[in-house]
Short mmCIF file of C-alpha atoms in Angstrom, two decimals:
data_model
loop_
_atom_site.label_atom_id
_atom_site.label_comp_id
_atom_site.label_asym_id
_atom_site.label_seq_id
_atom_site.Cartn_x
_atom_site.Cartn_y
_atom_site.Cartn_z
CA MET A 1011 95.84 110.55 153.77
CA LEU A 1012 93.15 112.07 151.58
CA ARG A 1013 93.82 111.79 147.86
CA ILE A 1014 92.02 114.00 145.38
CA ARG A 1015 91.88 112.87 141.79
CA PRO A 1016 93.34 115.24 139.18
CA SER A 1017 90.01 115.29 137.29
CA VAL A 1018 88.23 116.62 140.41
CA LEU A 1019 90.82 119.36 140.74
CA SER A 1020 90.38 120.26 137.07
CA VAL A 1021 86.61 120.63 137.49
CA VAL A 1022 87.06 122.77 140.62
CA ALA A 1023 89.61 124.96 138.84
CA LEU A 1024 87.34 125.34 135.80
CA LEU A 1025 84.37 126.32 137.97
CA ALA A 1026 86.48 128.89 139.82
CA LEU A 1027 87.69 130.30 136.49
CA LEU A 1028 84.13 130.54 135.10
CA ALA A 1029 82.83 132.21 138.26
CA GLY A 1030 85.59 134.82 137.94
CA CYS A 1031 84.36 135.79 134.45
CA GLN A 1032 81.20 137.39 135.75
CA VAL A 1033 80.85 141.15 136.10
CA THR A 1034 78.56 143.46 138.04
CA ASN A 1035 75.18 143.72 136.34
CA PRO A 1036 74.61 147.42 135.49
CA ASP A 1037 70.84 147.05 136.03
CA TYR A 1038 71.37 145.57 139.50
CA ALA A 1039 73.87 148.30 140.41
CA ALA A 1040 71.50 151.02 139.17
CA TRP A 1041 68.68 149.90 141.49
CA VAL A 1042 70.21 148.23 144.57
CA ARG A 1043 70.97 151.56 146.33
CA PHE A 1044 67.25 152.36 146.37
CA GLU A 1045 64.41 150.90 148.42
CA PRO A 1046 61.26 149.16 147.15
CA GLY A 1047 58.68 151.70 146.02
CA SER A 1048 61.28 153.67 144.05
CA TYR A 1049 60.24 154.14 140.42
CA VAL A 1050 60.82 156.03 137.18
CA ILE A 1051 58.39 156.99 134.43
CA PHE A 1052 59.91 157.23 130.95
CA GLU A 1053 58.07 158.86 128.05
CA GLY A 1054 59.17 158.99 124.45
CA GLU A 1055 58.57 157.29 121.17
CA GLN A 1056 59.47 153.98 119.65
CA LYS A 1057 59.84 153.18 115.99
CA ILE A 1058 59.46 149.61 114.81
CA GLY A 1059 60.10 149.44 111.08
CA ASP A 1060 58.11 152.38 109.70
CA ASP A 1061 55.60 152.49 112.58
CA VAL A 1062 56.20 155.29 115.14
CA GLN A 1063 54.26 155.27 118.42
CA PRO A 1064 54.41 157.20 121.69
CA VAL A 1065 55.51 155.01 124.60
CA ARG A 1066 55.38 155.24 128.37
CA ILE A 1067 57.41 152.87 130.54
CA THR A 1068 57.12 152.75 134.31
CA GLU A 1069 59.76 150.74 136.14
CA GLU A 1070 59.34 150.12 139.88
CA LEU A 1071 61.62 148.39 142.37
CA ILE A 1072 59.42 145.88 144.18
CA GLY A 1073 62.07 143.99 146.15
CA LYS A 1074 65.75 143.24 146.55
CA ASP A 1075 68.23 141.01 148.34
CA ALA A 1076 72.01 140.61 148.28
CA GLU A 1077 71.95 138.80 144.91
CA HIS A 1078 68.91 140.22 143.07
CA VAL A 1079 66.68 143.21 142.44
CA TYR A 1080 63.05 142.60 141.49
CA LEU A 1081 61.49 145.08 139.08
CA LYS A 1082 58.02 145.58 137.66
CA ARG A 1083 57.94 147.16 134.19
CA THR A 1084 54.70 148.52 132.73
CA THR A 1085 54.90 149.44 129.05
CA GLY A 1086 52.12 151.13 127.16
CA PRO A 1087 51.18 153.98 124.90
CA ALA A 1088 51.92 157.51 126.12
CA GLY A 1089 49.42 160.33 126.42
CA ASP A 1090 45.93 159.77 125.05
CA ALA A 1091 46.90 156.86 122.79
CA GLY A 1092 44.69 153.87 123.54
CA GLY A 1093 45.76 150.34 124.33
CA GLU A 1094 46.36 148.09 127.27
CA PRO A 1095 49.74 148.35 129.02
CA LEU A 1096 51.96 145.28 129.17
CA VAL A 1097 53.21 144.37 132.67
CA ALA A 1098 56.36 142.27 133.06
CA MET A 1099 58.35 141.24 136.12
CA ARG A 1100 62.14 141.25 135.87
CA VAL A 1101 64.75 139.73 138.13
CA GLU A 1102 68.22 141.24 137.74
CA ASN A 1103 71.10 139.22 139.17
CA ALA A 1104 73.97 141.00 140.92
CA ARG A 1105 76.55 139.31 138.66
CA ILE A 1106 76.22 138.38 134.99
CA ASP A 1107 78.25 137.05 132.12
CA PRO A 1108 79.66 140.13 130.31
CA THR A 1109 77.89 139.21 127.04
CA GLU A 1110 74.45 139.38 128.74
CA ASP A 1111 74.30 143.19 128.68
CA MET A 1112 75.26 145.57 125.88
CA ARG A 1113 77.05 147.86 128.39
CA THR A 1114 79.38 145.10 129.62
CA HIS A 1115 79.78 143.22 126.34
CA PRO A 1116 83.50 142.82 125.49
CA LYS A 1117 82.91 144.22 121.99
CA ALA A 1118 81.04 147.33 123.18
CA VAL A 1119 82.66 150.71 122.59
CA ILE A 1120 81.54 153.29 125.15
CA ARG A 1121 82.55 156.94 124.88
CA ASP A 1122 82.04 159.86 127.27
CA VAL A 1123 80.77 162.72 125.10
CA GLY A 1124 80.16 165.55 127.54
CA THR A 1125 77.40 166.56 129.94
CA GLU A 1126 73.78 167.68 129.73
CA ASP A 1127 71.42 169.25 132.24
CA VAL A 1128 68.07 167.46 132.21
CA GLU A 1129 65.08 168.64 134.24
CA VAL A 1130 62.83 165.96 135.69
CA ALA A 1131 59.82 166.85 137.87
CA GLY A 1132 61.30 170.23 138.80
CA GLN A 1133 64.76 168.89 139.65
CA VAL A 1134 67.79 169.47 137.40
CA PHE A 1135 70.23 166.58 136.92
CA HIS A 1136 73.74 167.40 135.66
CA CYS A 1137 74.33 164.22 133.65
CA PRO A 1138 77.38 162.71 132.03
CA VAL A 1139 76.44 161.67 128.49
CA ARG A 1140 77.73 158.39 127.08
CA GLU A 1141 77.51 156.82 123.65
CA LEU A 1142 77.54 153.08 123.08
CA GLU A 1143 78.24 151.17 119.90
CA LEU A 1144 78.05 147.37 119.66
CA HIS A 1145 78.40 145.39 116.46
CA ALA A 1146 77.63 141.99 117.95
CA GLN A 1147 74.58 139.96 118.86
CA THR A 1148 73.17 140.38 122.37
CA GLU A 1149 69.88 139.94 124.20
CA GLY A 1150 67.86 143.00 125.14
CA PHE A 1151 64.38 143.87 126.31
CA ILE A 1152 63.16 143.59 122.70
CA GLY A 1153 64.85 140.22 122.00
CA THR A 1154 68.05 139.43 120.16
CA MET A 1155 69.65 142.59 118.77
CA THR A 1156 72.63 143.52 116.59
CA GLU A 1157 74.13 146.78 115.30
CA ILE A 1158 73.33 148.73 118.46
CA VAL A 1159 73.97 152.46 118.71
CA GLY A 1160 72.82 154.43 121.74
CA ARG A 1161 73.28 157.64 123.66
CA ALA A 1162 72.30 158.19 127.30
CA ALA A 1163 72.39 160.93 129.90
CA VAL A 1164 72.84 159.16 133.24
CA HIS A 1165 72.84 160.13 136.90
CA PRO A 1166 73.42 158.01 140.05
CA ASP A 1167 70.57 159.72 141.95
CA MET A 1168 68.01 158.51 139.40
CA PRO A 1169 66.64 155.00 140.00
CA GLY A 1170 67.87 152.96 137.05
CA ARG A 1171 70.45 155.72 136.29
CA PHE A 1172 69.03 156.61 132.84
CA VAL A 1173 67.64 160.14 132.60
CA LYS A 1174 67.48 160.60 128.81
CA VAL A 1175 68.02 157.94 126.11
CA SER A 1176 68.16 157.44 122.36
CA PHE A 1177 68.75 153.97 121.02
CA ARG A 1178 68.79 152.15 117.67
CA ALA A 1179 69.21 148.43 116.98
CA ARG A 1180 68.43 145.77 114.44
CA THR A 1181 66.45 142.65 115.34
CA ALA A 1182 65.83 139.56 113.23
CA HIS A 1183 62.65 141.13 111.82
CA HIS A 1184 63.05 144.91 111.79
CA GLU A 1185 64.94 148.00 112.84
CA TYR A 1186 64.02 149.37 116.25
CA GLU A 1187 64.49 152.88 117.65
CA MET A 1188 63.52 154.44 120.96
CA SER A 1189 64.11 157.89 122.37
CA GLY A 1190 62.79 159.79 125.36
CA ARG A 1191 63.42 160.80 128.92
CA ILE A 1192 62.33 160.33 132.49
CA VAL A 1193 59.35 162.59 133.26
CA ASP A 1194 58.72 161.57 136.88
CA PHE A 1195 60.43 159.49 139.56
CA ARG A 1196 60.53 158.54 143.21
CA ALA A 1197 63.90 157.77 144.75
CA ILE A 1198 63.70 156.16 148.19
CA ARG A 1199 67.26 155.97 149.48
CA ASN A 1200 68.84 153.01 151.16
CA GLN A 1201 69.64 153.92 154.79
CA GLU A 1202 73.36 153.05 154.61
#
């Protein structure tokens, strides 16, 4: 007869419990329904401390599998502003710990605040608008952030789901703000 030690059972039970604490990653869910080559171009402005600059962010889906989406983000100045764009590759897991994203953080307060029609490249998106407030520390694309307040118009037919965004947070060194909207996109649909 096979005997399993109680300590082994405890470890197995703990691992099962920890695995159950993960949630769907909103970034994964926002991209997985699209095919590689899908992209969005966001234009707006960012304010770091007292410095305000135009910004252009292109995010493109370059690959995916059952557990990940692979994204290429190019960030640079918008319009005629000079400067070299910064290119970064991101891997978004299908499941994450809830504290890894401000939208799934247990302390986040998210409110539906109406709808807004937003035109992007000649197409009108009827978007639910949501506000988020988080008074806790979390990681974001600009590093560790606290005191986060944001508002977003979202739509499931837009790769990445965000159509229009305004966002404010505090980092260890400064206050950060960003606002803008998608100005162009390509949505290649998954053949389900």
